[in-house]
Short mmCIF file of C-alpha atoms and ligand atoms in Angstrom, two decimals:
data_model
loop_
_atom_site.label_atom_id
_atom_site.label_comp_id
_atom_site.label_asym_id
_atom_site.label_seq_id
_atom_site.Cartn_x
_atom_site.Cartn_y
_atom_site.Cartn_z
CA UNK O 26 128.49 210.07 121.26
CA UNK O 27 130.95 209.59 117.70
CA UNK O 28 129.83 207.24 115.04
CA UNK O 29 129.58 203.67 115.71
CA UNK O 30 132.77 201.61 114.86
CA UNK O 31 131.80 198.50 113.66
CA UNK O 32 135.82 196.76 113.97
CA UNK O 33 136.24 197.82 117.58
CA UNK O 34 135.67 194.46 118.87
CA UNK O 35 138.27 192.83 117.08
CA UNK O 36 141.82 192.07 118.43
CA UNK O 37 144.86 191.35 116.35
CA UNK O 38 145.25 187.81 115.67
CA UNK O 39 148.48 185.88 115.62
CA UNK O 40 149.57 185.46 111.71
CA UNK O 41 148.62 181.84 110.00
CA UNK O 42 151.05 179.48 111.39
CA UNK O 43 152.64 178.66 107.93
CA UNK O 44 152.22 181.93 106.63
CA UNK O 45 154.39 182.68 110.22
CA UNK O 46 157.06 180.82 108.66
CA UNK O 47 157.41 182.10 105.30
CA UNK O 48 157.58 185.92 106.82
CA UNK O 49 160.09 185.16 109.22
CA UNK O 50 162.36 183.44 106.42
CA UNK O 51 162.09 186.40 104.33
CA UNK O 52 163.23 188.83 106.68
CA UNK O 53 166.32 185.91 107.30
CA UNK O 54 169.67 187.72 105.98
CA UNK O 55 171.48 184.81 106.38
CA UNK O 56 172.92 183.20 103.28
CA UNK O 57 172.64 179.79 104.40
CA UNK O 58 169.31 179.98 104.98
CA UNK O 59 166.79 177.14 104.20
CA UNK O 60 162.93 176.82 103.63
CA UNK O 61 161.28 173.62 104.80
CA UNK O 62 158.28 175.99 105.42
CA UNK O 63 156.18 176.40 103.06
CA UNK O 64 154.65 173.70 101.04
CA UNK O 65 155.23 174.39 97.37
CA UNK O 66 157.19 172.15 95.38
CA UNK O 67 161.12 173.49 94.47
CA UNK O 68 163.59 172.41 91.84
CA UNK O 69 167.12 172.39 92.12
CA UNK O 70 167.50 176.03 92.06
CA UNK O 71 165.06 176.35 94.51
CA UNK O 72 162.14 177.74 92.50
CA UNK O 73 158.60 176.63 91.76
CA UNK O 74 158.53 176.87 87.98
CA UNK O 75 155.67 177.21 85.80
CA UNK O 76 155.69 173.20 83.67
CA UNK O 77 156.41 173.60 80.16
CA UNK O 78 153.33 171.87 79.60
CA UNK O 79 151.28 174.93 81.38
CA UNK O 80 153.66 177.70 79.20
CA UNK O 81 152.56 176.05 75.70
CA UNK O 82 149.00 175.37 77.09
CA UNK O 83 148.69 178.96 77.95
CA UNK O 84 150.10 180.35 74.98
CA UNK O 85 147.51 178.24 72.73
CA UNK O 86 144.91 179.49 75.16
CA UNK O 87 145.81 183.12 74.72
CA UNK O 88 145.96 183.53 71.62
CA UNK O 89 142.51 181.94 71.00
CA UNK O 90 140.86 183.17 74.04
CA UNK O 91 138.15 185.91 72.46
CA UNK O 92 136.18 186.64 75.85
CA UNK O 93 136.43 186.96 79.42
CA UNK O 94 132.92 186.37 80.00
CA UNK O 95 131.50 184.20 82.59
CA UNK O 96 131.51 180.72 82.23
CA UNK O 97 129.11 179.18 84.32
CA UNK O 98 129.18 178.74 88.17
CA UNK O 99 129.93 175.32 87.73
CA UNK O 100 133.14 176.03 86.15
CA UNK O 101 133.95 174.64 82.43
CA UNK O 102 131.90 171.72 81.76
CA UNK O 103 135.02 169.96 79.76
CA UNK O 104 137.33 170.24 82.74
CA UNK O 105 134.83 168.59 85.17
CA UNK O 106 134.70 165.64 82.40
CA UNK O 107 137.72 165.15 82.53
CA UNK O 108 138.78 165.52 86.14
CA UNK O 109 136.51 162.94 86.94
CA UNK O 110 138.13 160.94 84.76
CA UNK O 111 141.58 161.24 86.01
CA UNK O 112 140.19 160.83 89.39
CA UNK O 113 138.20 157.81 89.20
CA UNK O 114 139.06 156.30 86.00
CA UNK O 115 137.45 156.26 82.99
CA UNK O 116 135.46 152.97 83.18
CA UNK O 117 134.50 153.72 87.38
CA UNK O 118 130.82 152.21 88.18
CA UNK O 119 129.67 155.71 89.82
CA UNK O 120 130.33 157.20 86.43
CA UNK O 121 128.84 154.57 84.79
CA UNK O 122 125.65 154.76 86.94
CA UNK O 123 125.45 158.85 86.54
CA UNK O 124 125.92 159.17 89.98
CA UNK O 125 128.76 161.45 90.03
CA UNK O 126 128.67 165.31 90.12
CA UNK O 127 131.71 167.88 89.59
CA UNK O 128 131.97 171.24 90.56
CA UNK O 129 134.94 173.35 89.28
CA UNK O 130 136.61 174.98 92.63
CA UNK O 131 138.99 177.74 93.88
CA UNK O 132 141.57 175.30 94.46
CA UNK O 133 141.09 172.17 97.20
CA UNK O 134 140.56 174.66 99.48
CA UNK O 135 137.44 175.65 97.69
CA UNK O 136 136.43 172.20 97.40
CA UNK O 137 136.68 171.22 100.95
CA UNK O 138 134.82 174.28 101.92
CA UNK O 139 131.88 173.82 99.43
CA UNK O 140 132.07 170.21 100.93
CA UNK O 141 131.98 170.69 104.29
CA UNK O 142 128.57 173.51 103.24
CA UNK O 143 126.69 170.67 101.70
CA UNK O 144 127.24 168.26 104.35
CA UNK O 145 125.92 171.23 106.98
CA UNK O 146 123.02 172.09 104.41
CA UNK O 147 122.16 167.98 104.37
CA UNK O 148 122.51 167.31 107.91
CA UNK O 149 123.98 169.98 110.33
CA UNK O 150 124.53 167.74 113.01
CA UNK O 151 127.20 165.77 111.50
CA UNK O 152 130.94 165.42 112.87
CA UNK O 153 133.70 165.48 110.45
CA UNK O 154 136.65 163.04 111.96
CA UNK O 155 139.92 164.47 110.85
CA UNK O 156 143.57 162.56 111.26
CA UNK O 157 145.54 163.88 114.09
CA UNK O 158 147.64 165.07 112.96
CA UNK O 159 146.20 166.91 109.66
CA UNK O 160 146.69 169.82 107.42
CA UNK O 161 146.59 173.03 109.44
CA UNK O 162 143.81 174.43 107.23
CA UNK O 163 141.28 171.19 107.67
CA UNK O 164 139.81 172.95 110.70
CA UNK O 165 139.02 176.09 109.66
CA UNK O 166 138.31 175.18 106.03
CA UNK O 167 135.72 172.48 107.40
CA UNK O 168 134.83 173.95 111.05
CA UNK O 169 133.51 176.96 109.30
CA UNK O 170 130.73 175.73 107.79
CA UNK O 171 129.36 174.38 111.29
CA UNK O 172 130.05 171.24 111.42
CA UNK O 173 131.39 169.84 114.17
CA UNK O 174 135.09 168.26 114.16
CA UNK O 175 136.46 165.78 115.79
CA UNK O 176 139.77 163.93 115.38
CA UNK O 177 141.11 160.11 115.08
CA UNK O 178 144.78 159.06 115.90
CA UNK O 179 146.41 158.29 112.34
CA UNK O 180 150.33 158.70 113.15
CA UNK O 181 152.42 157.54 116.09
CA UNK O 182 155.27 160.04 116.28
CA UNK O 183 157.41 158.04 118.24
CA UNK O 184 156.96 155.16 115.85
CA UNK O 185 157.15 156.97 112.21
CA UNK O 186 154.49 155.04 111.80
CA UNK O 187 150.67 154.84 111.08
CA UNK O 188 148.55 154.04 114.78
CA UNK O 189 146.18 151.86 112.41
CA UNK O 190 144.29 150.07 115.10
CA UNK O 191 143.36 153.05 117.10
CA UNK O 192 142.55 154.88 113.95
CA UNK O 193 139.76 152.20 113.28
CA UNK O 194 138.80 152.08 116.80
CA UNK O 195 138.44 155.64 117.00
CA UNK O 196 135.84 155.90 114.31
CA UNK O 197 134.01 152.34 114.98
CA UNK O 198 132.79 155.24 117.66
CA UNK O 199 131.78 157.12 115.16
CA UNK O 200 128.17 158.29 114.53
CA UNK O 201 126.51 156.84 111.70
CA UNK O 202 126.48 159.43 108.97
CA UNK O 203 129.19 160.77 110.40
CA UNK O 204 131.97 162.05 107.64
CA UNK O 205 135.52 160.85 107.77
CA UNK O 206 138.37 163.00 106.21
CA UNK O 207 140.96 160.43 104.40
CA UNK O 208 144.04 161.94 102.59
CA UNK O 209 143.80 159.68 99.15
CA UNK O 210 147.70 160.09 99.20
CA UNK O 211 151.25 162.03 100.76
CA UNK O 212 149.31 162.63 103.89
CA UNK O 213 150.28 166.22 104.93
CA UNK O 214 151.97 166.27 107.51
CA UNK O 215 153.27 163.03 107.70
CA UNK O 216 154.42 161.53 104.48
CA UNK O 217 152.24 158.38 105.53
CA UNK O 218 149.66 156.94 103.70
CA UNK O 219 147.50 153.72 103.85
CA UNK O 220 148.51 150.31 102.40
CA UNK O 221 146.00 148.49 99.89
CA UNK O 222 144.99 146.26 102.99
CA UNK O 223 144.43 148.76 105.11
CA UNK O 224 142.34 150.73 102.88
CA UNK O 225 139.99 147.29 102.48
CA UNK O 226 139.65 147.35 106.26
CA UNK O 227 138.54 151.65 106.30
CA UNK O 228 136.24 150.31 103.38
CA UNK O 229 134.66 147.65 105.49
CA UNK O 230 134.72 149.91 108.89
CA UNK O 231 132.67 152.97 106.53
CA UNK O 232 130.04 150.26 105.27
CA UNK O 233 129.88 148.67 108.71
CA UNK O 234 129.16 151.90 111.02
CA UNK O 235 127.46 153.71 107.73
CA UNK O 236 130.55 156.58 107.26
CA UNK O 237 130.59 158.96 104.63
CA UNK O 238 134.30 159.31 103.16
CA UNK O 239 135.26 162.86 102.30
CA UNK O 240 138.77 162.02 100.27
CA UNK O 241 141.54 165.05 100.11
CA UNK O 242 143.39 164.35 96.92
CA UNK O 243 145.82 167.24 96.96
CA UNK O 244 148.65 165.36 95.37
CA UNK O 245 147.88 163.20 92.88
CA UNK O 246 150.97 162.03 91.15
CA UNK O 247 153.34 163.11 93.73
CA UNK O 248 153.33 159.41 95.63
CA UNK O 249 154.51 156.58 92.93
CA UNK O 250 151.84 157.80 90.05
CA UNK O 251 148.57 159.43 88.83
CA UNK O 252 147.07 156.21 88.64
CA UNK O 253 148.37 154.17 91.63
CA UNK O 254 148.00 157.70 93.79
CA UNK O 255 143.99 157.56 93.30
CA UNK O 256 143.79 153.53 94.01
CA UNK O 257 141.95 153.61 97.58
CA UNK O 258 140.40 156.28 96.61
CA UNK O 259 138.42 154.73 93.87
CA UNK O 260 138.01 151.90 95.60
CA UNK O 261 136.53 153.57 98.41
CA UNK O 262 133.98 155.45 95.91
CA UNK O 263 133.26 151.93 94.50
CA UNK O 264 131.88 151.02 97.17
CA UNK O 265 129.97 153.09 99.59
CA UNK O 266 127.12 155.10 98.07
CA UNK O 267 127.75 158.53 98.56
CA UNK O 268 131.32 160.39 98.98
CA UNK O 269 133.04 163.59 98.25
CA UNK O 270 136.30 164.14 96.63
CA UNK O 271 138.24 167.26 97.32
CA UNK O 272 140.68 167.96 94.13
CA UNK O 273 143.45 170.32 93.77
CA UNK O 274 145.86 170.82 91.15
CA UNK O 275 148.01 173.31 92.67
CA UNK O 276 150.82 171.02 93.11
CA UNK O 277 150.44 168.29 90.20
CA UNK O 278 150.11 171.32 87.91
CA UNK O 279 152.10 173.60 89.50
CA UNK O 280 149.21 176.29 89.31
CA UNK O 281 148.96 177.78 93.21
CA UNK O 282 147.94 181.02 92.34
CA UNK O 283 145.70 179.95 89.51
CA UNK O 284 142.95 178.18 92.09
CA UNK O 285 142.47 175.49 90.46
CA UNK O 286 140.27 172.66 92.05
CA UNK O 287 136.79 170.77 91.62
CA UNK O 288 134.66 169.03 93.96
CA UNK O 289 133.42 165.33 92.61
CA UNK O 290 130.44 164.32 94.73
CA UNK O 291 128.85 160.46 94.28
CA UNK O 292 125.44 160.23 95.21
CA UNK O 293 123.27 157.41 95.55
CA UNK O 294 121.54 157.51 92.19
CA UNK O 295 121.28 159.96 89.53
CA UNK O 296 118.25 162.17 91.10
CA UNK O 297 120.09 162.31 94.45
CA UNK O 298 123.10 163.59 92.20
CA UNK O 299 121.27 166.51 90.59
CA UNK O 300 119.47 167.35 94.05
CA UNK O 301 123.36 167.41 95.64
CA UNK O 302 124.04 169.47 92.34
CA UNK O 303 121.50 172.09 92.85
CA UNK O 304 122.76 172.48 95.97
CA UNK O 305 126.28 172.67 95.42
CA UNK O 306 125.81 175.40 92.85
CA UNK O 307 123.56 177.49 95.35
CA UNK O 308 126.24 177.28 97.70
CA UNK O 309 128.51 178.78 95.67
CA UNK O 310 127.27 181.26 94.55
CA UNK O 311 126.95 182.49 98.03
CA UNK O 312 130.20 182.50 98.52
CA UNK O 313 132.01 183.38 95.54
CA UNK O 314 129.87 183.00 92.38
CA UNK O 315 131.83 181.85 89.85
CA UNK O 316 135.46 179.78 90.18
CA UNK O 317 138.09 181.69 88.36
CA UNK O 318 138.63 180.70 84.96
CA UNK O 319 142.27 180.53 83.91
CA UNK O 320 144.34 177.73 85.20
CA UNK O 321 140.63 175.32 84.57
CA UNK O 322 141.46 176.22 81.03
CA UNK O 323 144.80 175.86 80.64
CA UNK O 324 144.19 172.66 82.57
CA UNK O 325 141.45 171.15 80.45
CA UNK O 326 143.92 171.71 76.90
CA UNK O 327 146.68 169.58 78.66
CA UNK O 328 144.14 166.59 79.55
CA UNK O 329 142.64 166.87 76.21
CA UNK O 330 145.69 167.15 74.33
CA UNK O 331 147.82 163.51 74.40
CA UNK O 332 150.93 164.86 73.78
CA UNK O 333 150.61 167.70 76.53
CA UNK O 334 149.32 165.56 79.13
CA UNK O 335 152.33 163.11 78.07
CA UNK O 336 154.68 166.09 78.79
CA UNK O 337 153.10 166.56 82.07
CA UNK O 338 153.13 163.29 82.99
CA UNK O 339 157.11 163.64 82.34
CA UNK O 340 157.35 166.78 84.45
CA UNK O 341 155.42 165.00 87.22
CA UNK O 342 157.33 162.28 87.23
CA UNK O 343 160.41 164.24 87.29
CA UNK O 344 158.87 166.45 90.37
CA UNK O 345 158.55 163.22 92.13
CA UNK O 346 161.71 162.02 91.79
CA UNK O 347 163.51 164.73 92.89
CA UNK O 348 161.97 165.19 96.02
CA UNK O 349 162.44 160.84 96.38
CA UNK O 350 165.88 161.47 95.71
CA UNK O 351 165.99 164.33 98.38
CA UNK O 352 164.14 162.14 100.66
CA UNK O 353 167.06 159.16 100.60
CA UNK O 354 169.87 161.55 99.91
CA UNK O 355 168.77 163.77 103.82
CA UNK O 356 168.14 160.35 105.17
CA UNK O 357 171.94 158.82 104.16
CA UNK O 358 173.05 162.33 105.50
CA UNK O 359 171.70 161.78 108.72
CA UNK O 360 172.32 158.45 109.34
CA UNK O 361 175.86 159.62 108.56
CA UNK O 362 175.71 162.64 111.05
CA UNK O 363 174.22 160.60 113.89
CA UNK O 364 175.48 157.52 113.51
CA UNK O 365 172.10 155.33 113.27
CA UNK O 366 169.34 155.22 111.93
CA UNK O 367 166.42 157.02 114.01
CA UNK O 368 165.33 159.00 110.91
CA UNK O 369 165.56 156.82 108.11
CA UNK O 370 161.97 156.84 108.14
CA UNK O 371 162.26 160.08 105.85
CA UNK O 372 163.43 157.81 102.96
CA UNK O 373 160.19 155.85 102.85
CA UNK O 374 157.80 158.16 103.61
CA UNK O 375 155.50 159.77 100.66
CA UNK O 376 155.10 163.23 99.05
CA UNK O 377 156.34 166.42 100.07
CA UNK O 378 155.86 166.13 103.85
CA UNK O 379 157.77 164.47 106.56
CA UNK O 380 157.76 164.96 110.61
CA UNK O 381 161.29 165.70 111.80
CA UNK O 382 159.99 164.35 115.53
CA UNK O 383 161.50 166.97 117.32
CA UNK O 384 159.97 169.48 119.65
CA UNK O 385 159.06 172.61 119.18
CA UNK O 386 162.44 173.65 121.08
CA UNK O 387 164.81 172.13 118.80
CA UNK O 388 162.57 173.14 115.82
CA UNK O 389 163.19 176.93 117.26
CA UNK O 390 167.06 176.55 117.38
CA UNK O 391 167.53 174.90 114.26
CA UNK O 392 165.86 178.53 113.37
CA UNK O 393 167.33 180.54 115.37
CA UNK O 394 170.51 179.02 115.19
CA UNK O 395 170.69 177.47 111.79
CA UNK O 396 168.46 179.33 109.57
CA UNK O 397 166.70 176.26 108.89
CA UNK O 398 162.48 176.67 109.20
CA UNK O 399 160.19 174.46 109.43
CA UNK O 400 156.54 174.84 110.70
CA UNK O 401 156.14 174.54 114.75
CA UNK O 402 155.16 170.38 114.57
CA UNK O 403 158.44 169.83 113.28
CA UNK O 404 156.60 169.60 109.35
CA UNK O 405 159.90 169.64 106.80
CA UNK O 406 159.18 170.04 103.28
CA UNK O 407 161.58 167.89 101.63
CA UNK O 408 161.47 169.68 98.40
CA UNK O 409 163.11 172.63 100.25
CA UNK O 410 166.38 169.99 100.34
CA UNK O 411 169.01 170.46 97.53
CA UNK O 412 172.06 168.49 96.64
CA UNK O 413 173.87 172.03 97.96
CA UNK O 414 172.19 172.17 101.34
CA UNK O 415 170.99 168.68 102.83
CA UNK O 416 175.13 168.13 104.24
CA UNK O 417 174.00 171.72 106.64
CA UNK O 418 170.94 170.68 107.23
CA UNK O 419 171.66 166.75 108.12
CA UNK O 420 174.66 168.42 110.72
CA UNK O 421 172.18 170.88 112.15
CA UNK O 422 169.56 168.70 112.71
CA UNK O 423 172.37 166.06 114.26
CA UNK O 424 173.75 168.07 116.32
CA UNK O 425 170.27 169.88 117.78
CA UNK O 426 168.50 165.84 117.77
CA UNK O 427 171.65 165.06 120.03
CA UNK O 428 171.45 168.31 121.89
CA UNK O 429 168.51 168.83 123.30
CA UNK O 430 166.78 164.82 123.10
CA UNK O 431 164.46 163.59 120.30
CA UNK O 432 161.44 164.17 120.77
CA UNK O 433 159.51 161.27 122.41
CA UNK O 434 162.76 159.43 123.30
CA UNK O 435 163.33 157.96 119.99
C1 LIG W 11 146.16 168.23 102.28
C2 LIG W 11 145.81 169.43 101.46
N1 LIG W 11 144.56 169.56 101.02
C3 LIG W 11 144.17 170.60 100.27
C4 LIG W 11 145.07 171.59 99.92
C5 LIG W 11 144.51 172.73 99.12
O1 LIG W 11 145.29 173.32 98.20
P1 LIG W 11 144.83 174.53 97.26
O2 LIG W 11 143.61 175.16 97.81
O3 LIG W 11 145.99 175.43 97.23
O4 LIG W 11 144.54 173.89 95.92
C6 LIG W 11 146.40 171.50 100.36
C7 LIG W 11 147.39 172.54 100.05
O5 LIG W 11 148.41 172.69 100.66
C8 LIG W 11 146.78 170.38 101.14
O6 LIG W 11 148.02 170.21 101.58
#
């Protein structure tokens, strides 16, 4: 009998569906190839650029920095301040009432995981409803804690549109203490996000069947602005006692690799917030210790600092309105190429996501034909669109739509 081996048991799995993408693009050779894949924000020459605002922050950082010791597991105590504050506002009741907590996370993916661990620490039994459909990474991110998941209509694909009414009937069914994932804004994947009303009525609905909201705020600043892109949301922490906020500020700040995120938790009063503290510290550091350090600090200068946070304010702003601009310039195109108007929804939709509509069919031959990728639900990322590409991609997508049948019969 040979040694044990301890991997036997496990099978290859298929790669990450996104992550699919992006290696099949690379290996493309085609030179009019184009990238709706992944989701990181482009400019026009199709980069993701470091803001100016991070370069300077960074170089002031650098050449002060005199350790690399840890910080704490709770991250840097300034950048939690002061995330909070962007989130919720600076006058927000919660605050006010010390009944918010931050934790400094590996990106919003750290934040959603340390989430979902509290919630399964407080009460394992609960069900987290997420919008179908969601960000790929909601189920694992959440379902591995142990918490069960479960999933609400938000978008009718036929329609472009939000299902509202079956998204509130679906979680009137909800358990109380059940947790409800929201996107506070440029739902991913569908570009659409709740209207003020309809945010009163999820307000009402969470009092009414006793819901905890568990707000993804992964694009703050990408929708119309930093302030009117975190409106439900603070109305939603307003008022409900207790909710968690996922932050990341991969995309506002342009700092992927950095993992850069926090976790803002409300509790009911302030000795329910340091209990929910305790916890979310002991939770990680069971899973990674400490949150890296670097992009928190070159963060925290530029909200400190008015005139950096004015010039990233500027960049952000002029992120947004280029992928706006992309958004009406594809839909012109492909009203244009098709002769009506079927996917002028892509003009009013929000952020960097939109759903072509299309089946999986036409989104493999606009691949395999066109050189044109986009994840398997038909997910485009709009910044991937450039003055130099959106006439190929409006005639591809034209002529596949016309091809093969929309999706859905729209
Ligand atoms: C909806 C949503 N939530 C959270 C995240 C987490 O981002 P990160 O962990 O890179 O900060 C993303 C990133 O794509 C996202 O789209």
């Amino acid at each position: 009998m040979g040694p044990h081996r301890v991997f036997q048991p496990l099978k290859q799995l298929n790669p990450d569906a996104i992550l699919g993408v992006m290696a099949r693009y690379r290996a493309d050779t085609s030179a009019s190839k184009v990238d709706l894949g992944v989701g990181v924000y482009r400019d026009l020459s199709g980069n993701t650029p470091v803001l100016a605002c991070v370069r300077r922050a960074e170089a002031e950082l650098l050449a002060a920095q005199s350790t690399k010791s840890y910080v704490a597991a709770a991250g840097r105590a300034e950048f939690n301040d002061a995330v909070e504050e962007l989130v919720l506002g600076a006058a927000h009741g919660a605050r006010r009432d010390r009944r918010v907590r931050t934790l400094q996370t590996p990106g919003g993916c750290g934040a959603l995981r340390v989430g979902a661990e509290l919630i399964h620490a407080a009460t394992p039994a609960v069900t987290v409803h997420v919008s179908d459909p969601t960000w790929g990474n909601h189920a694992s991110l959440l379902g591995s804690s142990g918490l069960e998941l479960a999933r609400y209509p938000y978008y009718d694909a036929a329609a472009h549109a939000l299902c509202f009414d079956a998204m509130l009937q679906a979680l009137h069914e909800a358990a109380p203490g059940d947790a409800v994932l929201i996107h506070a804004c440029c739902h991913n994947p569908t570009g659409s996000d709740l209207e003020p009303a309809q945010w009163t009525q999820v307000i009402e609905l969470l009092q009414q069947r006793r819901l905890v909201p568990f707000l993804d705020l992964a694009y703050q600043g990408f929708g119309a602005d930093l302030e009117a892109d975190a409106a439900g949301l603070r109305r939603v922490a307003e008022q409900v006692p207790e909710a968690l906020i996922a932050v990341s500020f991969s995309k506002n700040l342009g700092l992927y690799r950095e993992r850069i995120g926090a976790l803002i938790v409300i509790a009911e009063n302030e000795t329910r917030a340091d209990a929910v503290m305790s916890h979310m510290l002991q939770i990680a550091r069971g899973i990674y210790s400490m949150p890296p350090d670097h992009g928190a600090a070159i963060a925290a200068r530029i909200f400190a600092d008015a005139e950096l946070k004015g010039e990233w304010i500027a960049e952000l702003g002029a992120m947004r309105n280029r992928i706006v601009e992309m958004r009406n310039l594809l839909a012109r195109r492909l009203r244009q190429a098709t002769g009506g108007g079927s996917f002028d929804f892509i003009g009013t939709q929000r952020g960097m996501f939109s759903l072509l509509g299309v089946s999986a069919t036409v989104v493999d031959r606009l691949r395999d034909v066109h050189h044109i990728y986009m994840t398997s639900d038909s997910r485009m990322n709009l910044a991937g669109i450039m003055p130099g590409n959106v006439e190929y991609v409006a005639q591809a997508i034209a002529a596949e739509a016309l091809t093969c049948g929309r999706k859905n019969g729209s």
